[in-house]
Amino acid sequence: MSTAIEERIEAIIHRLLPETHYKNKYGQEATLAERMKYYNTPGVSIAVIHNFKLEWARGFGIREAGKPDPVTETTLFQAGSISKPVFALAVMRLVQEGKLDLNRDVNDYLKSWKIPSVSGWQPKVTLRQLLSHSAGLTIHGFPGYETTDELPTVVQILNGQHPANTSAVEVNLIPGLQHRYSGGGTTVAQQLVVDWVGLPFAEIMSELLFKPLGLANSTYEQPLPPQWHEFTATAHPWKGRPLPGKWHVYPEMAAAGLWTTPSDLARLGVELQLALKNNSNGILSADTLNQMLTAQVENHMGIGFFLEGEGERVRFGHNGWDEGFVARFVLSKHLGFGAVIMINSNEGNPIISEIEQAIAREYEWPGYFPDKNNVHVPRNILNEYVGDYQTTSGLQASVILDGNDLDLQIQEQSPIRLSPESETKFSTELNAVVDFERNVDGHIVALHIHQEGRSFRADKKFA
């Protein structure tokens, strides 16, 4: 590995960015070793994609607390819900080959189980809805089973029957209207693929995805066969204590059952990025991938992948969480960068974003840090915003011009500085964004405060 890459790795692992309660503000820089100790996280594995190539991959720490075996590039981790988009890629290969239809009623494909009716009403659910979490199905996620537990079949899981540890998977929202994350829906899709293809699920995934791409350290087999055990990390849910039995078993394989490495996921990611760039017809065509990366019912969700950013800065990926494991998979759609981060501790979850931010800073990934604020709003426009405002509940707000800056004062609070992001949109130091509303005549009639997913309107008061 080149000296330049080594220097980058050192810069990343010695300058993690701990998050604070304030957006785009970070605590004192810390080393990876310090943060692993702080969060009782024995092992971390990282792979970084740069310029459409896997640039480096490295393990840090140990596979199990109290034992000397180190985490290496080939140490397997449970990927949690990253299992879902990887599964979706295989489904889309079957769609691309004309073997499945995204928009057909899934009950036409299902043989061993059917989506049940609701009080005599039979919902129609499609694969597109299952893979974009818009089918209205229940069961967010799965806790897994101890290695000594009796394991249910997938049909028992879908029916909520003993020995399943979750309730039945059912439609309780109108399909296609809204996004609601559902591991239950992914498990329906798992059973559909098994019913239609007629092979064990792990074998299907190997034939459709892992073997063609040479991903030798990835499997959906549950329980994990003994020949893999010497290569795996052990789960540590909290306080650095190894999980009895070392890990949980997930018969909900498509939703949570993937064992893999950051390197394998990064190689898969590069394959997707190159297909998008070159319009190639590899495992999946650019057209198929672009369909997956098109927002479905809501803007943040495509088919299998979550979406973020706009234009050239679009990223796609997924997070993962199994008992004692957390993971992050993020890819740039256009610019050839990305990363995979996997850890063997739930308590260490904050480390994931700290590492991602450190990588983004070192490689200067766009869309991660706010652009330097060079927005200038003319004083005469700022002056239009000045005045008193009131919400329907009676809360009073005032916008004050202080030199060439705007301040927002709420009731008796001290004024809060408004920093322009555009001519009408302003950010604050308190995780709030303020924008101003004009009527059809161009006059300012209200301001809106957006904070933690909620919006508050205050109408301008006129004398």
Short mmCIF file of C-alpha atoms in Angstrom, two decimals:
data_model
loop_
_atom_site.label_atom_id
_atom_site.label_comp_id
_atom_site.label_asym_id
_atom_site.label_seq_id
_atom_site.Cartn_x
_atom_site.Cartn_y
_atom_site.Cartn_z
CA MET A 1 0.00 0.00 0.00
CA SER A 2 1.34 3.42 -0.95
CA THR A 3 2.64 5.89 1.61
CA ALA A 4 -0.06 8.38 0.60
CA ILE A 5 -2.84 5.90 1.39
CA GLU A 6 -1.20 4.97 4.70
CA GLU A 7 -1.09 8.64 5.60
CA ARG A 8 -4.79 8.95 4.82
CA ILE A 9 -5.65 5.97 7.00
CA GLU A 10 -3.62 7.46 9.85
CA ALA A 11 -5.34 10.83 9.44
CA ILE A 12 -8.76 9.16 9.60
CA ILE A 13 -8.18 6.92 12.62
CA HIS A 14 -6.46 9.68 14.60
CA ARG A 15 -9.03 12.40 13.88
CA LEU A 16 -12.50 11.01 14.44
CA LEU A 17 -15.27 13.58 14.71
CA PRO A 18 -17.54 12.94 17.72
CA GLU A 19 -21.01 14.31 17.10
CA THR A 20 -22.69 16.79 19.42
CA HIS A 21 -26.34 17.71 19.91
CA TYR A 22 -25.87 20.52 17.38
CA LYS A 23 -26.03 20.03 13.63
CA ASN A 24 -22.64 20.32 11.85
CA LYS A 25 -20.81 20.83 15.13
CA TYR A 26 -18.35 18.26 16.45
CA GLY A 27 -16.62 17.57 19.70
CA GLN A 28 -12.88 17.35 20.30
CA GLU A 29 -11.13 15.10 17.79
CA ALA A 30 -10.34 11.62 19.10
CA THR A 31 -8.56 8.49 17.94
CA LEU A 32 -10.37 5.36 16.85
CA ALA A 33 -8.74 3.44 19.70
CA GLU A 34 -10.05 5.99 22.24
CA ARG A 35 -13.58 5.82 20.87
CA MET A 36 -13.56 2.00 20.74
CA LYS A 37 -12.53 1.94 24.39
CA TYR A 38 -15.11 4.56 25.35
CA TYR A 39 -17.92 2.60 23.68
CA ASN A 40 -16.75 -0.87 24.75
CA THR A 41 -16.32 -1.91 21.13
CA PRO A 42 -13.74 -4.67 20.61
CA GLY A 43 -13.56 -4.67 16.80
CA VAL A 44 -13.97 -2.37 13.80
CA SER A 45 -13.55 -3.12 10.09
CA ILE A 46 -13.46 -0.45 7.38
CA ALA A 47 -13.28 -0.43 3.57
CA VAL A 48 -13.00 2.78 1.52
CA ILE A 49 -13.87 3.28 -2.15
CA HIS A 50 -12.07 6.06 -4.01
CA ASN A 51 -12.24 6.86 -7.72
CA PHE A 52 -14.36 3.76 -8.49
CA LYS A 53 -11.89 1.38 -6.79
CA LEU A 54 -11.56 -0.31 -3.42
CA GLU A 55 -8.64 1.80 -2.20
CA TRP A 56 -8.06 0.18 1.19
CA ALA A 57 -9.58 -2.13 3.76
CA ARG A 58 -8.38 -2.77 7.28
CA GLY A 59 -9.46 -4.30 10.57
CA PHE A 60 -8.89 -2.76 14.00
CA GLY A 61 -9.15 -4.33 17.42
CA ILE A 62 -10.12 -7.89 18.22
CA ARG A 63 -12.83 -10.34 17.19
CA GLU A 64 -13.90 -11.14 20.74
CA ALA A 65 -13.29 -9.37 24.05
CA GLY A 66 -10.72 -11.19 26.17
CA LYS A 67 -9.23 -13.11 23.25
CA PRO A 68 -6.23 -12.15 21.12
CA ASP A 69 -7.55 -12.89 17.61
CA PRO A 70 -7.40 -9.64 15.62
CA VAL A 71 -10.03 -8.27 13.25
CA THR A 72 -8.65 -8.52 9.71
CA GLU A 73 -9.92 -7.59 6.26
CA THR A 74 -11.46 -11.08 5.98
CA THR A 75 -13.21 -11.19 9.38
CA LEU A 76 -16.94 -11.75 8.89
CA PHE A 77 -19.53 -9.52 10.57
CA GLN A 78 -23.30 -9.68 10.57
CA ALA A 79 -24.57 -6.98 8.21
CA GLY A 80 -28.01 -6.57 9.79
CA SER A 81 -30.40 -4.71 7.50
CA ILE A 82 -27.74 -4.19 4.84
CA SER A 83 -29.01 -7.67 3.99
CA LYS A 84 -32.07 -5.95 2.47
CA PRO A 85 -30.51 -3.93 -0.39
CA VAL A 86 -28.14 -6.80 -1.23
CA PHE A 87 -31.19 -9.05 -1.48
CA ALA A 88 -32.97 -6.40 -3.57
CA LEU A 89 -30.11 -6.50 -6.09
CA ALA A 90 -30.69 -10.23 -6.58
CA VAL A 91 -34.45 -9.70 -6.95
CA MET A 92 -33.79 -7.02 -9.57
CA ARG A 93 -31.61 -9.43 -11.49
CA LEU A 94 -34.60 -11.78 -11.68
CA VAL A 95 -36.76 -8.82 -12.75
CA GLN A 96 -34.20 -7.80 -15.39
CA GLU A 97 -34.23 -11.35 -16.76
CA GLY A 98 -38.02 -11.29 -17.00
CA LYS A 99 -38.52 -13.93 -14.29
CA LEU A 100 -40.33 -11.62 -11.89
CA ASP A 101 -42.54 -8.54 -12.37
CA LEU A 102 -42.14 -5.69 -9.90
CA ASN A 103 -45.75 -4.61 -10.29
CA ARG A 104 -47.55 -7.95 -10.16
CA ASP A 105 -49.54 -9.08 -7.12
CA VAL A 106 -47.07 -11.07 -5.01
CA ASN A 107 -49.77 -13.61 -4.17
CA ASP A 108 -49.47 -14.71 -7.82
CA TYR A 109 -45.90 -15.85 -7.03
CA LEU A 110 -46.25 -17.05 -3.44
CA LYS A 111 -47.01 -20.77 -3.08
CA SER A 112 -46.39 -21.79 0.53
CA TRP A 113 -47.94 -18.67 2.09
CA LYS A 114 -50.21 -15.85 0.96
CA ILE A 115 -50.66 -12.27 2.17
CA PRO A 116 -53.79 -12.62 4.33
CA SER A 117 -57.02 -10.74 3.82
CA VAL A 118 -58.15 -8.09 6.30
CA SER A 119 -61.74 -8.61 7.47
CA GLY A 120 -62.59 -10.11 4.10
CA TRP A 121 -60.69 -7.45 2.08
CA GLN A 122 -57.78 -8.87 0.10
CA PRO A 123 -54.88 -6.40 -0.29
CA LYS A 124 -52.86 -6.39 -3.50
CA VAL A 125 -49.16 -5.98 -2.73
CA THR A 126 -46.33 -5.79 -5.26
CA LEU A 127 -42.60 -6.56 -5.12
CA ARG A 128 -41.94 -2.88 -5.79
CA GLN A 129 -43.85 -2.04 -2.61
CA LEU A 130 -42.14 -4.75 -0.56
CA LEU A 131 -38.66 -3.59 -1.58
CA SER A 132 -39.43 0.12 -1.07
CA HIS A 133 -41.17 -0.42 2.30
CA SER A 134 -44.48 0.93 1.05
CA ALA A 135 -46.64 -2.22 1.20
CA GLY A 136 -48.25 -1.31 4.53
CA LEU A 137 -46.93 -4.47 6.18
CA THR A 138 -46.15 -4.91 9.87
CA ILE A 139 -42.99 -5.93 11.78
CA HIS A 140 -40.20 -3.37 11.69
CA GLY A 141 -37.31 -5.68 12.59
CA PHE A 142 -36.33 -9.00 14.10
CA PRO A 143 -34.45 -9.78 17.34
CA GLY A 144 -32.95 -13.05 16.10
CA TYR A 145 -32.65 -16.32 18.01
CA GLU A 146 -30.05 -17.69 20.36
CA THR A 147 -27.92 -20.45 18.90
CA THR A 148 -29.60 -22.96 21.24
CA ASP A 149 -33.18 -21.91 20.36
CA GLU A 150 -35.59 -23.92 18.27
CA LEU A 151 -35.75 -22.07 14.96
CA PRO A 152 -39.00 -21.31 13.15
CA THR A 153 -39.55 -21.73 9.42
CA VAL A 154 -40.13 -18.60 7.39
CA VAL A 155 -43.81 -19.51 7.06
CA GLN A 156 -44.06 -19.77 10.87
CA ILE A 157 -42.42 -16.33 11.12
CA LEU A 158 -44.89 -14.85 8.64
CA ASN A 159 -47.78 -16.38 10.57
CA GLY A 160 -46.39 -15.41 13.97
CA GLN A 161 -46.56 -19.06 15.06
CA HIS A 162 -44.42 -20.83 17.67
CA PRO A 163 -41.43 -20.88 17.84
CA ALA A 164 -41.36 -17.47 16.09
CA ASN A 165 -40.58 -14.59 18.47
CA THR A 166 -42.44 -11.92 16.47
CA SER A 167 -46.11 -11.51 15.64
CA ALA A 168 -47.74 -12.18 12.27
CA VAL A 169 -46.83 -10.16 9.19
CA GLU A 170 -50.00 -8.41 8.04
CA VAL A 171 -51.16 -5.44 6.00
CA ASN A 172 -52.52 -2.74 8.31
CA LEU A 173 -51.94 0.33 6.13
CA ILE A 174 -53.26 0.91 2.61
CA PRO A 175 -50.49 -0.38 0.29
CA GLY A 176 -48.65 2.16 -1.83
CA LEU A 177 -49.61 5.30 0.09
CA GLN A 178 -46.65 5.83 2.41
CA HIS A 179 -43.26 4.59 3.47
CA ARG A 180 -43.09 2.45 6.57
CA TYR A 181 -40.01 0.35 7.13
CA SER A 182 -40.90 -3.33 7.31
CA GLY A 183 -38.54 -6.24 7.78
CA GLY A 184 -41.73 -8.27 7.63
CA GLY A 185 -42.24 -7.14 4.04
CA THR A 186 -38.70 -8.16 3.12
CA THR A 187 -39.37 -11.59 4.64
CA VAL A 188 -42.46 -11.94 2.44
CA ALA A 189 -40.20 -11.21 -0.55
CA GLN A 190 -37.72 -13.83 0.70
CA GLN A 191 -40.45 -16.49 0.74
CA LEU A 192 -41.62 -15.37 -2.71
CA VAL A 193 -38.16 -15.83 -4.24
CA VAL A 194 -37.75 -19.25 -2.62
CA ASP A 195 -41.21 -20.35 -3.80
CA TRP A 196 -40.65 -19.11 -7.34
CA VAL A 197 -37.04 -20.22 -7.90
CA GLY A 198 -37.37 -23.47 -5.97
CA LEU A 199 -33.95 -23.47 -4.25
CA PRO A 200 -32.78 -22.70 -0.69
CA PHE A 201 -32.50 -18.96 -0.14
CA ALA A 202 -28.74 -18.83 0.61
CA GLU A 203 -28.05 -20.86 -2.54
CA ILE A 204 -30.14 -18.48 -4.64
CA MET A 205 -28.19 -15.48 -3.33
CA SER A 206 -24.87 -17.20 -3.95
CA GLU A 207 -25.77 -18.10 -7.53
CA LEU A 208 -27.29 -14.73 -8.43
CA LEU A 209 -24.79 -12.44 -6.74
CA PHE A 210 -21.85 -13.78 -4.74
CA LYS A 211 -20.38 -16.28 -7.18
CA PRO A 212 -20.61 -14.06 -10.28
CA LEU A 213 -18.88 -11.21 -8.39
CA GLY A 214 -16.31 -13.40 -6.64
CA LEU A 215 -17.51 -12.41 -3.16
CA ALA A 216 -15.96 -15.35 -1.32
CA ASN A 217 -16.54 -13.99 2.20
CA SER A 218 -20.30 -13.52 2.02
CA THR A 219 -23.15 -15.88 2.85
CA TYR A 220 -26.80 -15.78 3.88
CA GLU A 221 -26.62 -19.24 5.46
CA GLN A 222 -28.45 -19.34 8.80
CA PRO A 223 -27.39 -20.85 11.12
CA LEU A 224 -23.85 -20.10 10.00
CA PRO A 225 -22.15 -23.40 9.03
CA PRO A 226 -19.19 -24.47 11.24
CA GLN A 227 -16.60 -24.00 8.49
CA TRP A 228 -17.14 -20.23 8.70
CA HIS A 229 -16.84 -19.95 12.50
CA GLU A 230 -13.08 -19.42 12.66
CA PHE A 231 -13.40 -16.28 10.50
CA THR A 232 -16.19 -14.49 12.38
CA ALA A 233 -16.38 -11.65 14.84
CA THR A 234 -18.35 -12.21 18.05
CA ALA A 235 -21.33 -10.03 18.93
CA HIS A 236 -21.06 -7.67 21.92
CA PRO A 237 -24.40 -5.93 22.54
CA TRP A 238 -23.40 -3.76 25.55
CA LYS A 239 -20.49 -3.15 27.92
CA GLY A 240 -18.11 -5.21 25.81
CA ARG A 241 -19.64 -8.50 26.95
CA PRO A 242 -19.65 -11.30 24.36
CA LEU A 243 -23.08 -12.62 23.49
CA PRO A 244 -23.71 -16.17 24.77
CA GLY A 245 -23.38 -18.43 21.75
CA LYS A 246 -21.30 -15.65 20.06
CA TRP A 247 -24.14 -14.36 17.82
CA HIS A 248 -27.84 -14.63 17.10
CA VAL A 249 -29.36 -16.66 14.28
CA TYR A 250 -31.64 -14.93 11.75
CA PRO A 251 -33.87 -17.22 9.68
CA GLU A 252 -35.22 -13.90 8.31
CA MET A 253 -32.23 -14.04 6.00
CA ALA A 254 -33.20 -11.41 3.41
CA ALA A 255 -33.98 -8.91 6.17
CA ALA A 256 -31.10 -9.53 8.58
CA GLY A 257 -29.13 -12.71 7.83
CA LEU A 258 -26.13 -11.64 5.73
CA TRP A 259 -22.64 -12.46 6.99
CA THR A 260 -20.00 -10.51 5.05
CA THR A 261 -16.94 -8.23 5.17
CA PRO A 262 -16.55 -4.54 4.34
CA SER A 263 -14.28 -5.57 1.45
CA ASP A 264 -16.93 -7.76 -0.14
CA LEU A 265 -19.59 -5.07 0.22
CA ALA A 266 -17.18 -2.48 -1.20
CA ARG A 267 -16.45 -4.71 -4.21
CA LEU A 268 -20.19 -5.04 -4.74
CA GLY A 269 -20.49 -1.26 -4.45
CA VAL A 270 -17.78 -0.66 -7.05
CA GLU A 271 -19.59 -3.03 -9.42
CA LEU A 272 -22.74 -0.93 -9.06
CA GLN A 273 -20.90 2.37 -9.50
CA LEU A 274 -19.10 1.17 -12.63
CA ALA A 275 -22.34 -0.14 -14.12
CA LEU A 276 -23.94 3.26 -13.55
CA LYS A 277 -20.92 5.09 -14.98
CA ASN A 278 -20.31 2.94 -18.03
CA ASN A 279 -23.92 2.01 -18.75
CA SER A 280 -22.61 -1.57 -18.76
CA ASN A 281 -24.57 -4.78 -18.68
CA GLY A 282 -22.85 -6.60 -15.85
CA ILE A 283 -24.86 -8.26 -13.11
CA LEU A 284 -27.35 -5.41 -13.41
CA SER A 285 -27.76 -2.86 -16.19
CA ALA A 286 -27.56 0.87 -15.62
CA ASP A 287 -31.29 1.09 -16.40
CA THR A 288 -32.11 -1.44 -13.68
CA LEU A 289 -29.87 0.31 -11.15
CA ASN A 290 -31.30 3.70 -12.00
CA GLN A 291 -34.77 2.29 -11.37
CA MET A 292 -33.59 1.11 -7.94
CA LEU A 293 -32.16 4.56 -7.22
CA THR A 294 -35.32 6.41 -8.20
CA ALA A 295 -37.44 7.59 -5.29
CA GLN A 296 -40.58 5.53 -4.94
CA VAL A 297 -43.38 6.58 -2.58
CA GLU A 298 -41.20 9.00 -0.60
CA ASN A 299 -38.05 10.88 -1.61
CA HIS A 300 -35.66 9.10 0.75
CA MET A 301 -36.38 5.54 -0.42
CA GLY A 302 -35.70 3.78 -3.69
CA ILE A 303 -35.92 0.04 -4.30
CA GLY A 304 -33.80 -1.56 -1.57
CA PHE A 305 -31.66 1.52 -0.95
CA PHE A 306 -32.11 4.70 1.04
CA LEU A 307 -31.33 7.87 -0.92
CA GLU A 308 -29.75 11.16 0.18
CA GLY A 309 -28.35 14.26 -1.48
CA GLU A 310 -29.18 15.89 -4.80
CA GLY A 311 -27.70 16.08 -8.28
CA GLU A 312 -24.08 14.98 -8.49
CA ARG A 313 -24.08 14.57 -4.70
CA VAL A 314 -26.65 11.77 -4.60
CA ARG A 315 -25.66 8.92 -2.29
CA PHE A 316 -27.35 5.60 -1.69
CA GLY A 317 -26.88 2.99 0.99
CA HIS A 318 -28.24 1.34 4.12
CA ASN A 319 -27.50 0.87 7.80
CA GLY A 320 -27.47 -2.46 9.63
CA TRP A 321 -28.19 -3.52 13.21
CA ASP A 322 -28.23 -7.08 14.53
CA GLU A 323 -27.77 -8.17 18.13
CA GLY A 324 -24.17 -7.14 18.89
CA PHE A 325 -23.36 -5.81 15.40
CA VAL A 326 -23.79 -2.45 13.64
CA ALA A 327 -22.87 -1.56 10.05
CA ARG A 328 -23.01 1.23 7.48
CA PHE A 329 -22.86 0.95 3.66
CA VAL A 330 -22.77 4.20 1.67
CA LEU A 331 -22.04 4.81 -2.01
CA SER A 332 -21.88 7.85 -4.26
CA LYS A 333 -24.07 7.41 -7.33
CA HIS A 334 -21.93 9.51 -9.68
CA LEU A 335 -18.56 10.32 -8.12
CA GLY A 336 -17.05 6.91 -7.37
CA PHE A 337 -16.59 7.17 -3.59
CA GLY A 338 -18.00 5.19 -0.71
CA ALA A 339 -17.31 3.30 2.50
CA VAL A 340 -18.35 0.27 4.48
CA ILE A 341 -17.97 0.28 8.26
CA MET A 342 -18.77 -2.73 10.46
CA ILE A 343 -18.41 -3.13 14.22
CA ASN A 344 -19.14 -5.93 16.74
CA SER A 345 -20.92 -3.83 19.36
CA ASN A 346 -24.32 -2.15 19.59
CA GLU A 347 -23.02 0.29 22.18
CA GLY A 348 -20.47 1.49 19.62
CA ASN A 349 -23.11 2.71 17.18
CA PRO A 350 -21.97 6.40 17.40
CA ILE A 351 -18.51 5.36 16.16
CA ILE A 352 -20.02 4.53 12.76
CA SER A 353 -20.90 8.14 11.92
CA GLU A 354 -17.68 9.44 13.50
CA ILE A 355 -15.64 7.24 11.16
CA GLU A 356 -17.78 8.15 8.16
CA GLN A 357 -17.38 11.87 8.83
CA ALA A 358 -13.60 11.46 9.24
CA ILE A 359 -13.39 9.59 5.92
CA ALA A 360 -15.57 12.22 4.22
CA ARG A 361 -13.34 15.02 5.49
CA GLU A 362 -10.09 13.28 4.51
CA TYR A 363 -11.31 12.47 1.00
CA GLU A 364 -13.24 15.74 0.63
CA TRP A 365 -16.54 14.07 -0.17
CA PRO A 366 -19.11 16.65 -1.28
CA GLY A 367 -22.41 16.91 0.54
CA TYR A 368 -21.10 16.03 4.00
CA PHE A 369 -20.11 19.39 5.42
CA PRO A 370 -21.92 22.68 4.81
CA ASP A 371 -20.46 24.80 2.07
CA LYS A 372 -18.82 27.98 3.26
CA ASN A 373 -21.55 30.51 3.63
CA ASN A 374 -21.00 33.12 0.94
CA VAL A 375 -24.67 33.92 0.46
CA HIS A 376 -25.35 37.65 0.45
CA VAL A 377 -28.89 38.90 0.84
CA PRO A 378 -29.37 42.60 -0.02
CA ARG A 379 -30.26 44.81 2.92
CA ASN A 380 -33.50 45.98 1.30
CA ILE A 381 -34.73 42.34 1.14
CA LEU A 382 -33.64 41.65 4.73
CA ASN A 383 -35.62 44.71 5.74
CA GLU A 384 -38.79 43.15 4.29
CA TYR A 385 -38.51 40.33 6.84
CA VAL A 386 -38.31 42.70 9.81
CA GLY A 387 -41.40 42.82 11.98
CA ASP A 388 -43.52 41.01 14.54
CA TYR A 389 -45.03 37.58 13.97
CA GLN A 390 -47.46 35.39 15.90
CA THR A 391 -48.40 31.70 15.82
CA THR A 392 -51.98 30.47 16.11
CA SER A 393 -51.22 29.49 19.72
CA GLY A 394 -50.27 33.08 20.50
CA LEU A 395 -46.48 32.72 20.64
CA GLN A 396 -44.79 36.01 19.74
CA ALA A 397 -41.75 36.31 17.47
CA SER A 398 -39.82 39.27 16.15
CA VAL A 399 -37.35 39.58 13.29
CA ILE A 400 -34.78 42.32 13.93
CA LEU A 401 -32.18 43.82 11.58
CA ASP A 402 -28.81 44.15 13.33
CA GLY A 403 -26.48 45.95 10.96
CA ASN A 404 -26.49 43.64 7.90
CA ASP A 405 -27.64 40.58 9.86
CA LEU A 406 -31.04 39.25 10.85
CA ASP A 407 -31.93 38.07 14.34
CA LEU A 408 -34.98 36.10 15.45
CA GLN A 409 -36.37 36.75 18.93
CA ILE A 410 -38.94 34.33 20.38
CA GLN A 411 -40.94 35.74 23.30
CA GLU A 412 -38.46 36.82 26.02
CA GLN A 413 -35.56 34.71 24.68
CA SER A 414 -32.34 36.37 23.60
CA PRO A 415 -32.14 36.99 19.84
CA ILE A 416 -30.87 34.12 17.65
CA ARG A 417 -28.69 34.97 14.66
CA LEU A 418 -30.10 33.91 11.26
CA SER A 419 -27.45 32.89 8.71
CA PRO A 420 -28.59 32.99 5.07
CA GLU A 421 -28.54 29.79 3.04
CA SER A 422 -30.50 31.49 0.28
CA GLU A 423 -32.48 34.69 -0.14
CA THR A 424 -35.43 33.23 1.78
CA LYS A 425 -33.91 30.42 3.87
CA PHE A 426 -31.84 30.92 7.03
CA SER A 427 -30.11 28.52 9.44
CA THR A 428 -29.48 28.94 13.16
CA GLU A 429 -27.15 27.51 15.79
CA LEU A 430 -30.09 25.69 17.41
CA ASN A 431 -30.82 22.98 14.80
CA ALA A 432 -33.60 25.11 13.35
CA VAL A 433 -34.15 26.49 9.85
CA VAL A 434 -36.27 29.58 9.19
CA ASP A 435 -37.83 30.55 5.88
CA PHE A 436 -40.13 33.36 4.87
CA GLU A 437 -43.38 33.18 2.89
CA ARG A 438 -44.56 35.73 0.33
CA ASN A 439 -48.11 36.11 -0.94
CA VAL A 440 -49.05 36.44 -4.63
CA ASP A 441 -48.31 40.18 -4.42
CA GLY A 442 -44.78 39.51 -3.19
CA HIS A 443 -45.34 40.72 0.36
CA ILE A 444 -43.94 38.80 3.37
CA VAL A 445 -46.88 37.27 5.22
CA ALA A 446 -45.35 34.57 7.45
CA LEU A 447 -42.25 32.81 8.64
CA HIS A 448 -41.80 29.08 9.17
CA ILE A 449 -39.50 27.48 11.74
CA HIS A 450 -38.44 23.92 10.91
CA GLN A 451 -37.02 21.93 13.79
CA GLU A 452 -36.56 18.15 14.36
CA GLY A 453 -38.98 17.19 11.61
CA ARG A 454 -41.72 19.62 12.68
CA SER A 455 -42.71 23.01 11.26
CA PHE A 456 -44.20 26.02 13.01
CA ARG A 457 -45.89 28.90 11.20
CA ALA A 458 -46.04 32.45 12.50
CA ASP A 459 -48.06 35.06 10.61
CA LYS A 460 -46.71 38.56 10.20
CA LYS A 461 -48.60 41.19 12.18
CA PHE A 462 -49.62 44.33 10.35
CA ALA A 463 -50.51 47.59 12.03
#
